[in-house]
mmCIF file of C-alpha atoms in Angstrom:
data_model
loop_
_atom_site.group_PDB
_atom_site.id
_atom_site.type_symbol
_atom_site.label_atom_id
_atom_site.label_comp_id
_atom_site.label_asym_id
_atom_site.label_seq_id
_atom_site.Cartn_x
_atom_site.Cartn_y
_atom_site.Cartn_z
ATOM 1 C CA MET A 1 20.838 -17.447 -14.641
ATOM 2 C CA GLU A 2 19.020 -16.361 -11.475
ATOM 3 C CA VAL A 3 21.209 -14.916 -8.720
ATOM 4 C CA SER A 4 19.950 -15.135 -5.141
ATOM 5 C CA HIS A 5 20.051 -12.236 -2.676
ATOM 6 C CA ALA A 6 22.379 -14.302 -0.514
ATOM 7 C CA ALA A 7 24.787 -14.776 -3.426
ATOM 8 C CA LEU A 8 24.699 -11.050 -4.162
ATOM 9 C CA ALA A 9 25.358 -10.134 -0.544
ATOM 10 C CA GLY A 10 28.173 -12.641 -0.325
ATOM 11 C CA ARG A 11 29.798 -11.389 -3.524
ATOM 12 C CA LEU A 12 29.481 -7.752 -2.425
ATOM 13 C CA ALA A 13 31.149 -8.617 0.860
ATOM 14 C CA THR A 14 33.933 -10.401 -1.023
ATOM 15 C CA VAL A 15 34.489 -7.425 -3.337
ATOM 16 C CA ALA A 16 34.639 -5.065 -0.355
ATOM 17 C CA ALA A 17 37.025 -7.339 1.563
ATOM 18 C CA VAL A 18 39.367 -7.896 -1.399
ATOM 19 C CA THR A 19 39.415 -4.165 -2.198
ATOM 20 C CA THR A 20 40.133 -3.234 1.428
ATOM 21 C CA ARG A 21 42.934 -5.791 1.690
ATOM 22 C CA HIS A 22 44.639 -4.604 -1.478
ATOM 23 C CA ALA A 23 44.218 -0.944 -0.530
ATOM 24 C CA ALA A 24 45.920 -1.584 2.819
ATOM 25 C CA ALA A 25 48.692 -3.643 1.243
ATOM 26 C CA GLY A 26 49.167 -1.025 -1.468
ATOM 27 C CA THR A 27 49.577 1.708 1.125
ATOM 28 C CA LEU A 28 52.312 -0.295 2.888
ATOM 29 C CA ASP A 29 54.003 -1.056 -0.453
ATOM 30 C CA ALA A 30 53.994 2.650 -1.354
ATOM 31 C CA VAL A 31 55.541 3.650 1.971
ATOM 32 C CA ARG A 32 58.297 1.051 1.637
ATOM 33 C CA ALA A 33 59.048 1.772 -2.035
ATOM 34 C CA GLY A 34 59.165 5.557 -1.819
ATOM 35 C CA PRO A 35 57.639 8.226 -4.103
ATOM 36 C CA GLY A 36 59.746 7.315 -7.165
ATOM 37 C CA ALA A 37 58.262 3.824 -7.396
ATOM 38 C CA LEU A 38 54.657 4.898 -6.808
ATOM 39 C CA PRO A 39 53.393 4.232 -10.388
ATOM 40 C CA GLU A 40 54.745 0.654 -10.335
ATOM 41 C CA VAL A 41 53.250 0.066 -6.890
ATOM 42 C CA ILE A 42 49.836 1.411 -7.904
ATOM 43 C CA GLY A 43 49.807 -0.436 -11.227
ATOM 44 C CA GLY A 44 50.986 -3.718 -9.770
ATOM 45 C CA ARG A 45 48.549 -3.585 -6.879
ATOM 46 C CA ALA A 46 45.679 -2.593 -9.187
ATOM 47 C CA ALA A 47 46.446 -5.547 -11.471
ATOM 48 C CA ARG A 48 46.443 -7.950 -8.527
ATOM 49 C CA LEU A 49 43.215 -6.438 -7.185
ATOM 50 C CA LEU A 50 41.370 -6.747 -10.498
ATOM 51 C CA SER A 51 42.703 -10.246 -11.027
ATOM 52 C CA GLY A 52 41.458 -11.193 -7.578
ATOM 53 C CA LEU A 53 38.008 -9.740 -8.256
ATOM 54 C CA GLY A 54 37.533 -11.833 -11.376
ATOM 55 C CA PRO A 55 36.899 -11.568 -15.133
ATOM 56 C CA THR A 56 34.320 -8.780 -15.081
ATOM 57 C CA PHE A 57 36.812 -6.464 -13.391
ATOM 58 C CA VAL A 58 39.779 -7.767 -15.378
ATOM 59 C CA LYS A 59 38.084 -6.592 -18.587
ATOM 60 C CA GLY A 60 38.011 -3.026 -17.260
ATOM 61 C CA GLY A 61 41.701 -3.213 -16.370
ATOM 62 C CA GLN A 62 42.546 -4.488 -19.836
ATOM 63 C CA LEU A 63 40.825 -1.482 -21.393
ATOM 64 C CA LEU A 64 42.656 0.955 -19.091
ATOM 65 C CA SER A 65 46.010 -0.655 -19.890
ATOM 66 C CA THR A 66 45.770 0.523 -23.515
ATOM 67 C CA ARG A 67 45.328 4.169 -22.505
ATOM 68 C CA HIS A 68 48.908 5.415 -22.391
ATOM 69 C CA ASP A 69 47.492 8.859 -23.076
ATOM 70 C CA LEU A 70 45.427 8.806 -19.878
ATOM 71 C CA LEU A 71 47.638 6.860 -17.450
ATOM 72 C CA PRO A 72 51.402 6.803 -16.740
ATOM 73 C CA PRO A 73 53.228 4.203 -18.887
ATOM 74 C CA ARG A 74 54.398 2.236 -15.859
ATOM 75 C CA ILE A 75 50.810 1.767 -14.648
ATOM 76 C CA CYS A 76 49.747 0.709 -18.157
ATOM 77 C CA ARG A 77 52.536 -1.865 -18.252
ATOM 78 C CA SER A 78 51.414 -3.290 -14.921
ATOM 79 C CA LEU A 79 47.787 -3.508 -16.008
ATOM 80 C CA GLY A 80 48.962 -5.081 -19.266
ATOM 81 C CA ARG A 81 49.714 -8.245 -17.304
ATOM 82 C CA LEU A 82 45.967 -8.826 -17.254
ATOM 83 C CA TYR A 83 45.947 -9.675 -20.979
ATOM 84 C CA ASP A 84 47.254 -13.199 -20.746
ATOM 85 C CA ARG A 85 49.189 -13.397 -17.487
ATOM 86 C CA VAL A 86 46.291 -13.899 -15.122
ATOM 87 C CA PRO A 87 47.211 -16.754 -12.733
ATOM 88 C CA PRO A 88 46.573 -19.948 -14.731
ATOM 89 C CA MET A 89 44.317 -22.801 -13.805
ATOM 90 C CA THR A 90 45.840 -25.614 -11.817
ATOM 91 C CA ARG A 91 46.222 -28.967 -13.548
ATOM 92 C CA ALA A 92 43.305 -30.254 -11.473
ATOM 93 C CA GLN A 93 41.073 -27.396 -12.659
ATOM 94 C CA THR A 94 42.111 -27.977 -16.272
ATOM 95 C CA ALA A 95 41.409 -31.709 -15.937
ATOM 96 C CA GLU A 96 37.990 -30.928 -14.441
ATOM 97 C CA ALA A 97 37.108 -28.594 -17.319
ATOM 98 C CA LEU A 98 38.348 -31.057 -19.954
ATOM 99 C CA GLY A 99 36.487 -33.893 -18.242
ATOM 100 C CA ARG A 100 33.246 -31.958 -18.752
ATOM 101 C CA ALA A 101 34.138 -31.197 -22.388
ATOM 102 C CA TYR A 102 35.196 -34.759 -23.267
ATOM 103 C CA GLY A 103 33.183 -37.003 -20.991
ATOM 104 C CA SER A 104 31.767 -40.426 -21.677
ATOM 105 C CA ARG A 105 29.848 -39.157 -24.714
ATOM 106 C CA ARG A 106 32.841 -37.740 -26.584
ATOM 107 C CA ALA A 107 36.159 -39.314 -27.489
ATOM 108 C CA TRP A 108 39.426 -37.693 -26.377
ATOM 109 C CA PRO A 109 40.689 -36.109 -29.644
ATOM 110 C CA PHE A 110 44.314 -35.401 -28.687
ATOM 111 C CA ALA A 111 47.375 -37.533 -29.342
ATOM 112 C CA SER A 112 49.265 -35.287 -26.912
ATOM 113 C CA PHE A 113 48.330 -32.388 -24.618
ATOM 114 C CA ASP A 114 50.707 -29.871 -23.028
ATOM 115 C CA TRP A 115 49.311 -29.167 -19.558
ATOM 116 C CA THR A 116 51.363 -25.963 -19.218
ATOM 117 C CA PRO A 117 49.201 -23.033 -20.412
ATOM 118 C CA ALA A 118 50.506 -21.064 -23.382
ATOM 119 C CA ALA A 119 48.320 -18.143 -22.284
ATOM 120 C CA SER A 120 46.165 -17.464 -19.260
ATOM 121 C CA GLY A 121 43.126 -15.174 -19.403
ATOM 122 C CA SER A 122 40.424 -14.266 -16.947
ATOM 123 C CA ILE A 123 37.807 -16.541 -18.540
ATOM 124 C CA ALA A 124 39.902 -19.296 -20.111
ATOM 125 C CA CYS A 125 43.414 -20.638 -20.562
ATOM 126 C CA VAL A 126 44.970 -21.744 -23.839
ATOM 127 C CA TYR A 127 47.029 -24.932 -24.240
ATOM 128 C CA ARG A 128 49.044 -26.486 -27.068
ATOM 129 C CA ALA A 129 48.035 -29.951 -28.197
ATOM 130 C CA GLU A 130 48.305 -32.340 -31.125
ATOM 131 C CA LEU A 131 45.357 -34.085 -32.757
ATOM 132 C CA ALA A 132 45.373 -37.751 -33.649
ATOM 133 C CA ASP A 133 46.084 -36.825 -37.285
ATOM 134 C CA GLY A 134 49.234 -34.936 -36.275
ATOM 135 C CA ARG A 135 47.908 -31.392 -36.588
ATOM 136 C CA GLY A 136 49.136 -28.885 -34.003
ATOM 137 C CA VAL A 137 46.240 -27.077 -32.338
ATOM 138 C CA ALA A 138 45.487 -24.496 -29.655
ATOM 139 C CA VAL A 139 42.855 -25.485 -27.099
ATOM 140 C CA LYS A 140 40.960 -22.750 -25.258
ATOM 141 C CA VAL A 141 39.566 -24.173 -22.007
ATOM 142 C CA ARG A 142 36.983 -22.267 -19.949
ATOM 143 C CA ARG A 143 37.651 -22.006 -16.235
ATOM 144 C CA PRO A 144 35.260 -24.177 -14.196
ATOM 145 C CA GLY A 145 32.696 -22.275 -12.107
ATOM 146 C CA ILE A 146 33.306 -18.968 -13.876
ATOM 147 C CA GLN A 147 29.710 -18.640 -15.118
ATOM 148 C CA HIS A 148 28.174 -18.147 -11.685
ATOM 149 C CA ARG A 149 30.688 -15.479 -10.645
ATOM 150 C CA MET A 150 30.210 -13.453 -13.824
ATOM 151 C CA HIS A 151 26.418 -13.593 -13.569
ATOM 152 C CA THR A 152 26.669 -12.442 -9.954
ATOM 153 C CA ASP A 153 28.988 -9.564 -10.886
ATOM 154 C CA LEU A 154 26.564 -8.491 -13.614
ATOM 155 C CA ALA A 155 23.737 -8.504 -11.087
ATOM 156 C CA LEU A 156 25.832 -6.221 -8.858
ATOM 157 C CA LEU A 157 26.447 -3.885 -11.798
ATOM 158 C CA ARG A 158 22.704 -3.798 -12.493
ATOM 159 C CA ALA A 159 22.084 -2.790 -8.886
ATOM 160 C CA GLY A 160 24.732 -0.082 -9.166
ATOM 161 C CA ALA A 161 23.160 1.175 -12.398
ATOM 162 C CA ARG A 162 19.757 1.443 -10.733
ATOM 163 C CA LEU A 163 21.351 3.505 -7.960
ATOM 164 C CA MET A 164 23.107 5.736 -10.511
ATOM 165 C CA GLU A 165 19.842 6.511 -12.288
ATOM 166 C CA ARG A 166 18.351 7.757 -9.008
ATOM 167 C CA LEU A 167 21.116 10.338 -8.538
ATOM 168 C CA PRO A 168 20.018 13.766 -9.865
ATOM 169 C CA PRO A 169 23.077 14.386 -12.094
ATOM 170 C CA LEU A 170 22.749 10.939 -13.715
ATOM 171 C CA ARG A 171 19.011 10.479 -14.058
ATOM 172 C CA LYS A 172 19.131 11.001 -17.802
ATOM 173 C CA VAL A 173 21.921 8.462 -18.362
ATOM 174 C CA PRO A 174 20.496 5.050 -19.459
ATOM 175 C CA ALA A 175 22.884 3.234 -17.115
ATOM 176 C CA ARG A 176 20.804 0.075 -16.851
ATOM 177 C CA ARG A 177 20.492 -0.249 -20.607
ATOM 178 C CA ILE A 178 24.243 0.223 -21.011
ATOM 179 C CA VAL A 179 24.942 -2.445 -18.359
ATOM 180 C CA GLU A 180 22.615 -4.851 -20.154
ATOM 181 C CA GLU A 181 24.223 -4.196 -23.531
ATOM 182 C CA VAL A 182 27.828 -4.425 -22.345
ATOM 183 C CA GLY A 183 27.154 -7.103 -19.731
ATOM 184 C CA GLY A 184 25.441 -9.317 -22.269
ATOM 185 C CA ALA A 185 28.414 -9.053 -24.605
ATOM 186 C CA VAL A 186 30.869 -9.853 -21.808
ATOM 187 C CA LEU A 187 28.803 -12.860 -20.717
ATOM 188 C CA GLY A 188 28.808 -13.970 -24.337
ATOM 189 C CA GLN A 189 32.509 -14.737 -23.904
ATOM 190 C CA LEU A 190 31.530 -17.712 -21.777
ATOM 191 C CA ASP A 191 29.977 -19.396 -24.818
ATOM 192 C CA LEU A 192 32.872 -20.979 -26.714
ATOM 193 C CA GLU A 193 30.554 -22.419 -29.372
ATOM 194 C CA ARG A 194 29.440 -18.867 -30.103
ATOM 195 C CA GLU A 195 33.084 -17.806 -30.222
ATOM 196 C CA ALA A 196 33.826 -20.531 -32.785
ATOM 197 C CA ARG A 197 31.043 -19.173 -35.027
ATOM 198 C CA SER A 198 32.339 -15.610 -34.597
ATOM 199 C CA LEU A 199 35.870 -16.731 -35.404
ATOM 200 C CA ALA A 200 34.725 -18.427 -38.609
ATOM 201 C CA ALA A 201 32.686 -15.363 -39.622
ATOM 202 C CA LEU A 202 35.563 -12.947 -38.954
ATOM 203 C CA ARG A 203 37.913 -15.167 -40.975
ATOM 204 C CA ALA A 204 35.504 -15.023 -43.897
ATOM 205 C CA ASN A 205 34.973 -11.256 -43.612
ATOM 206 C CA LEU A 206 38.682 -10.407 -43.359
ATOM 207 C CA SER A 207 39.867 -12.939 -45.941
ATOM 208 C CA ARG A 208 40.017 -10.095 -48.481
ATOM 209 C CA LEU A 209 42.741 -8.416 -46.404
ATOM 210 C CA PRO A 210 46.033 -10.307 -46.924
ATOM 211 C CA TYR A 211 47.641 -8.617 -43.929
ATOM 212 C CA PHE A 212 45.150 -10.182 -41.442
ATOM 213 C CA ARG A 213 45.091 -13.794 -40.285
ATOM 214 C CA LEU A 214 42.841 -15.655 -37.840
ATOM 215 C CA PRO A 215 42.970 -19.312 -36.766
ATOM 216 C CA ALA A 216 40.283 -21.663 -38.042
ATOM 217 C CA PRO A 217 38.058 -23.340 -35.438
ATOM 218 C CA ILE A 218 37.951 -27.141 -35.502
ATOM 219 C CA PRO A 219 34.411 -28.029 -34.367
ATOM 220 C CA GLU A 220 34.827 -31.798 -34.637
ATOM 221 C CA ALA A 221 37.581 -31.712 -31.994
ATOM 222 C CA SER A 222 35.896 -29.164 -29.697
ATOM 223 C CA GLY A 223 33.579 -29.821 -26.782
ATOM 224 C CA PRO A 224 31.467 -27.918 -24.224
ATOM 225 C CA GLY A 225 33.823 -25.390 -22.641
ATOM 226 C CA ALA A 226 36.754 -26.301 -24.933
ATOM 227 C CA LEU A 227 37.430 -24.598 -28.274
ATOM 228 C CA VAL A 228 40.035 -26.191 -30.561
ATOM 229 C CA MET A 229 41.683 -23.993 -33.208
ATOM 230 C CA ASP A 230 44.569 -24.025 -35.643
ATOM 231 C CA LEU A 231 47.916 -23.411 -33.952
ATOM 232 C CA ILE A 232 49.623 -20.413 -35.575
ATOM 233 C CA GLU A 233 53.329 -20.204 -34.791
ATOM 234 C CA PRO A 234 55.791 -18.528 -34.518
ATOM 235 C CA LEU A 235 54.327 -15.277 -33.256
ATOM 236 C CA ASP A 236 55.739 -12.057 -31.824
ATOM 237 C CA ARG A 237 54.092 -9.789 -29.292
ATOM 238 C CA PHE A 238 52.240 -6.844 -30.763
ATOM 239 C CA GLN A 239 54.798 -4.248 -29.707
ATOM 240 C CA ALA A 240 56.394 -1.317 -31.478
ATOM 241 C CA GLY A 241 59.830 -1.582 -29.857
ATOM 242 C CA ARG A 242 61.715 -3.712 -32.403
ATOM 243 C CA LEU A 243 60.049 -2.278 -35.518
ATOM 244 C CA ASP A 244 61.334 0.607 -37.594
ATOM 245 C CA ARG A 245 59.162 3.642 -38.327
ATOM 246 C CA GLU A 246 57.953 2.427 -41.723
ATOM 247 C CA GLN A 247 56.989 -0.989 -40.344
ATOM 248 C CA ARG A 248 55.013 0.630 -37.529
ATOM 249 C CA ARG A 249 53.217 2.930 -39.956
ATOM 250 C CA ARG A 250 52.271 0.046 -42.236
ATOM 251 C CA ILE A 251 51.013 -2.159 -39.399
ATOM 252 C CA VAL A 252 48.898 0.642 -37.905
ATOM 253 C CA ARG A 253 47.231 1.338 -41.235
ATOM 254 C CA ASN A 254 46.586 -2.366 -41.799
ATOM 255 C CA VAL A 255 44.943 -2.712 -38.391
ATOM 256 C CA LEU A 256 42.827 0.402 -38.973
ATOM 257 C CA GLN A 257 41.603 -0.881 -42.329
ATOM 258 C CA GLY A 258 40.570 -4.161 -40.726
ATOM 259 C CA VAL A 259 38.725 -2.434 -37.902
ATOM 260 C CA TYR A 260 37.017 0.046 -40.218
ATOM 261 C CA ARG A 261 35.853 -2.829 -42.378
ATOM 262 C CA MET A 262 34.341 -4.500 -39.301
ATOM 263 C CA LEU A 263 32.642 -1.293 -38.163
ATOM 264 C CA PHE A 264 31.299 0.131 -41.394
ATOM 265 C CA ILE A 265 30.940 -2.757 -43.885
ATOM 266 C CA ASP A 266 30.629 -6.159 -42.209
ATOM 267 C CA GLY A 267 28.991 -5.089 -38.942
ATOM 268 C CA LEU A 268 30.695 -7.915 -37.011
ATOM 269 C CA VAL A 269 32.946 -6.005 -34.621
ATOM 270 C CA HIS A 270 35.789 -7.258 -32.437
ATOM 271 C CA CYS A 271 35.663 -5.117 -29.287
ATOM 272 C CA ASP A 272 38.766 -6.501 -27.597
ATOM 273 C CA MET A 273 41.717 -5.887 -29.942
ATOM 274 C CA HIS A 274 44.343 -5.405 -27.248
ATOM 275 C CA PRO A 275 47.935 -6.772 -27.341
ATOM 276 C CA GLY A 276 46.834 -9.960 -25.550
ATOM 277 C CA ASN A 277 44.747 -10.884 -28.598
ATOM 278 C CA LEU A 278 46.860 -9.299 -31.354
ATOM 279 C CA TYR A 279 50.189 -10.702 -32.526
ATOM 280 C CA LEU A 280 52.522 -10.417 -35.512
ATOM 281 C CA ASN A 281 53.954 -13.252 -37.552
ATOM 282 C CA PRO A 282 57.521 -13.026 -38.962
ATOM 283 C CA ASP A 283 56.180 -11.450 -42.177
ATOM 284 C CA GLY A 284 54.444 -8.619 -40.324
ATOM 285 C CA VAL A 285 50.963 -10.086 -40.838
ATOM 286 C CA VAL A 286 48.548 -9.162 -38.030
ATOM 287 C CA VAL A 287 47.259 -12.299 -36.283
ATOM 288 C CA LEU A 288 44.039 -12.021 -34.266
ATOM 289 C CA LEU A 289 43.751 -15.044 -31.983
ATOM 290 C CA ASP A 290 40.615 -14.506 -29.927
ATOM 291 C CA ALA A 291 37.006 -13.874 -30.927
ATOM 292 C CA GLY A 292 35.300 -13.947 -27.540
ATOM 293 C CA PHE A 293 34.166 -10.309 -27.398
ATOM 294 C CA VAL A 294 32.525 -9.878 -30.784
ATOM 295 C CA VAL A 295 29.232 -8.060 -31.351
ATOM 296 C CA ARG A 296 27.029 -7.550 -34.370
ATOM 297 C CA LEU A 297 25.927 -4.023 -35.252
ATOM 298 C CA GLU A 298 22.513 -3.853 -36.876
ATOM 299 C CA PRO A 299 22.462 -2.025 -40.244
ATOM 300 C CA PRO A 300 20.709 1.134 -38.923
ATOM 301 C CA VAL A 301 23.290 1.531 -36.145
ATOM 302 C CA ARG A 302 26.144 0.830 -38.553
ATOM 303 C CA ARG A 303 24.913 3.424 -41.024
ATOM 304 C CA LEU A 304 24.426 6.116 -38.393
ATOM 305 C CA PHE A 305 27.872 5.487 -36.926
ATOM 306 C CA ALA A 306 29.381 5.649 -40.420
ATOM 307 C CA GLU A 307 27.582 8.914 -41.151
ATOM 308 C CA PHE A 308 28.814 10.452 -37.903
ATOM 309 C CA PHE A 309 32.409 9.311 -38.487
ATOM 310 C CA MET A 310 32.411 10.581 -42.074
ATOM 311 C CA ASN A 311 31.009 13.975 -41.124
ATOM 312 C CA MET A 312 33.435 14.248 -38.197
ATOM 313 C CA SER A 313 36.369 13.428 -40.520
ATOM 314 C CA LEU A 314 35.251 16.141 -42.942
ATOM 315 C CA GLY A 315 34.610 18.759 -40.250
ATOM 316 C CA ARG A 316 30.849 18.906 -40.800
ATOM 317 C CA GLY A 317 29.650 19.844 -37.347
ATOM 318 C CA PRO A 318 25.968 20.525 -38.192
ATOM 319 C CA GLU A 319 25.662 17.145 -39.916
ATOM 320 C CA CYS A 320 27.270 15.426 -36.895
ATOM 321 C CA ALA A 321 24.678 17.041 -34.633
ATOM 322 C CA ASP A 322 21.890 15.810 -36.940
ATOM 323 C CA VAL A 323 23.204 12.230 -36.782
ATOM 324 C CA VAL A 324 23.374 12.317 -32.986
ATOM 325 C CA LEU A 325 19.791 13.559 -32.793
ATOM 326 C CA ARG A 326 18.550 10.911 -35.244
ATOM 327 C CA SER A 327 20.333 8.156 -33.336
ATOM 328 C CA ALA A 328 19.234 9.318 -29.874
ATOM 329 C CA GLU A 329 17.037 7.090 -27.766
ATOM 330 C CA ARG A 330 15.131 10.121 -26.503
ATOM 331 C CA VAL A 331 15.005 13.851 -27.332
ATOM 332 C CA PRO A 332 12.815 15.542 -24.712
ATOM 333 C CA PRO A 333 10.436 18.294 -25.794
ATOM 334 C CA GLY A 334 11.673 21.781 -24.998
ATOM 335 C CA CYS A 335 15.367 20.833 -24.765
ATOM 336 C CA ASP A 336 17.985 23.364 -25.841
ATOM 337 C CA LEU A 337 18.550 22.099 -29.371
ATOM 338 C CA PRO A 338 20.360 25.263 -30.584
ATOM 339 C CA GLY A 339 22.780 25.023 -27.646
ATOM 340 C CA PHE A 340 23.346 21.332 -28.287
ATOM 341 C CA ARG A 341 24.000 21.866 -31.992
ATOM 342 C CA SER A 342 26.383 24.722 -31.259
ATOM 343 C CA GLY A 343 28.312 22.554 -28.777
ATOM 344 C CA VAL A 344 28.665 19.668 -31.258
ATOM 345 C CA GLU A 345 29.798 22.027 -34.027
ATOM 346 C CA GLU A 346 32.476 23.502 -31.753
ATOM 347 C CA LEU A 347 33.660 20.053 -30.675
ATOM 348 C CA VAL A 348 33.950 18.787 -34.256
ATOM 349 C CA ALA A 349 35.747 21.937 -35.387
ATOM 350 C CA GLU A 350 38.360 21.438 -32.663
ATOM 351 C CA THR A 351 39.131 17.829 -33.638
ATOM 352 C CA THR A 352 38.862 17.656 -37.427
ATOM 353 C CA GLY A 353 42.088 16.722 -39.209
ATOM 354 C CA ARG A 354 44.039 15.897 -36.085
ATOM 355 C CA THR A 355 46.485 12.994 -36.127
ATOM 356 C CA ALA A 356 46.446 10.150 -33.618
ATOM 357 C CA GLY A 357 48.917 12.072 -31.465
ATOM 358 C CA GLN A 358 46.610 15.098 -31.374
ATOM 359 C CA PHE A 359 43.175 13.437 -31.283
ATOM 360 C CA ARG A 360 41.916 11.594 -28.195
ATOM 361 C CA LEU A 361 38.687 9.642 -28.512
ATOM 362 C CA ALA A 362 38.055 9.366 -24.759
ATOM 363 C CA PRO A 363 37.894 13.148 -24.115
ATOM 364 C CA PHE A 364 35.966 13.605 -27.370
ATOM 365 C CA ALA A 365 33.357 11.001 -26.390
ATOM 366 C CA THR A 366 33.186 12.417 -22.856
ATOM 367 C CA ARG A 367 32.439 15.914 -24.151
ATOM 368 C CA LEU A 368 29.883 14.623 -26.626
ATOM 369 C CA PHE A 369 28.053 12.600 -23.978
ATOM 370 C CA ASP A 370 28.199 15.568 -21.608
ATOM 371 C CA LEU A 371 26.515 17.743 -24.242
ATOM 372 C CA GLN A 372 23.811 15.109 -24.587
ATOM 373 C CA ARG A 373 23.368 14.789 -20.838
ATOM 374 C CA ARG A 374 23.050 18.529 -20.273
ATOM 375 C CA SER A 375 20.500 18.731 -23.059
ATOM 376 C CA GLY A 376 18.539 15.716 -21.813
ATOM 377 C CA ILE A 377 19.246 13.782 -25.026
ATOM 378 C CA ALA A 378 19.628 10.066 -24.257
ATOM 379 C CA ALA A 379 22.312 8.369 -26.341
ATOM 380 C CA ALA A 380 21.563 4.972 -27.869
ATOM 381 C CA PRO A 381 23.405 2.280 -25.844
ATOM 382 C CA ALA A 382 24.200 0.352 -29.064
ATOM 383 C CA PHE A 383 26.828 3.018 -29.830
ATOM 384 C CA VAL A 384 28.838 1.815 -26.832
ATOM 385 C CA PHE A 385 30.302 -1.082 -28.842
ATOM 386 C CA PRO A 386 31.874 0.741 -31.784
ATOM 387 C CA LEU A 387 33.243 3.307 -29.346
ATOM 388 C CA MET A 388 34.640 0.531 -27.157
ATOM 389 C CA SER A 389 36.355 -1.047 -30.151
ATOM 390 C CA LEU A 390 38.003 2.243 -31.087
ATOM 391 C CA LEU A 391 38.936 3.111 -27.491
ATOM 392 C CA VAL A 392 40.827 -0.175 -27.068
ATOM 393 C CA LEU A 393 42.528 0.371 -30.416
ATOM 394 C CA GLU A 394 43.420 4.035 -29.890
ATOM 395 C CA GLY A 395 45.908 3.475 -27.084
ATOM 396 C CA MET A 396 47.803 0.931 -29.153
ATOM 397 C CA ILE A 397 47.841 3.147 -32.251
ATOM 398 C CA ASN A 398 49.380 6.007 -30.312
ATOM 399 C CA GLU A 399 52.208 3.711 -29.234
ATOM 400 C CA PHE A 400 52.948 2.687 -32.844
ATOM 401 C CA ASP A 401 52.441 5.891 -34.840
ATOM 402 C CA VAL A 402 51.221 9.197 -33.427
ATOM 403 C CA ASP A 403 51.199 10.752 -36.906
ATOM 404 C CA VAL A 404 48.571 8.497 -38.468
ATOM 405 C CA ASP A 405 45.425 10.349 -39.592
ATOM 406 C CA PHE A 406 42.992 8.359 -37.442
ATOM 407 C CA GLN A 407 39.972 9.933 -39.127
ATOM 408 C CA GLY A 408 41.286 10.311 -42.667
ATOM 409 C CA GLU A 409 42.268 6.639 -42.932
ATOM 410 C CA ALA A 410 38.590 5.748 -42.519
ATOM 411 C CA ILE A 411 37.299 7.774 -45.487
ATOM 412 C CA PRO A 412 37.837 5.182 -48.303
ATOM 413 C CA THR A 413 36.039 2.501 -46.271
ATOM 414 C CA LEU A 414 33.312 4.955 -45.280
ATOM 415 C CA LEU A 415 32.693 5.919 -48.902
ATOM 416 C CA THR A 416 32.349 2.265 -49.866
ATOM 417 C CA ALA A 417 30.032 1.563 -46.948
ATOM 418 C CA LEU A 418 27.782 4.598 -47.395
ATOM 419 C CA ASN A 419 27.360 3.786 -51.103
ATOM 420 C CA THR A 420 26.126 0.283 -50.298
ATOM 421 C CA TYR A 421 23.572 0.998 -47.570
#
């Protein structure tokens, strides 16, 4: 979709105005509330700001909300409202979207439709309904007009990436490539037909794991901008509070096995496994309801990521450095390879064998990328997606069980994967 200069300028002005308004209001809120309430004020205002800026920004807030290790818990809780408590569509907006999905060419498939959203996200809202044959279903309805805003936001991010690459400290960072990779995946969430295919593929891939469940798409009842799925009820929020220690341990290990299977065996990776998409049924089965942000890792990328993870888990620093160099987009002639290898070996030695409570992926990835940047070694943007999947997951795992061996739990799946490549 082409975005005009006028649209870009208008959107930039809107972003600046919304940010300025919320910054001013946040300052007043902080003064009135006092120092003790500052985290709630900041978190609440940040959530409202990101919600006001739209889905591209909401996605960033959702990622930050999982990072209890990086942000105060009260700020994380505030940002957590962005999972499924974004202001819902009005009934008129929902009717407009459904009118486009089920116009004159397609029959209305519902015997009844509950116009009150069961969940409200930045791109779509979900409603309960009943088909003519009596089946209960969930209907995901895309917000009208959202495509143009997201394409405009991506164009702004491209412009920002071009500016970043002109700055001396960041010239070696492939910012534009990263924006294209991540932006394309985020825009893919607009395509609900694509999501239905991803949902069916994930169901097939994870069917071997009895502790995972996903709803089945119902294509014959769906339409453009409306995805109809099985209704899975009752469900509980994916929270550790009411579970005992053994239940939390079991659930964390089940989730990890599912994610490791996606990353290292199937190559179809869910990059958005936050508590707005994950639930538990009464039997403790993990229910994954959304398949909008799903990417496919090509076999070479999957193998290299598996090799790096295996060598990191076993403390093999030199082998980790080799994998990074083989996966790099560019290794300039004359770069300090001995210094780079030494830095990777030191980093791996410091993190091997640490539990979830001791190991933090964000600082690890930051140090690794910094080593690459200082050496002029350009990282492959395709590695952003597996890292993103694990970053979203890591914050949740730390809330459930800080003693889980984040790296060691991957070894059985890694051995299976590396023997099949």
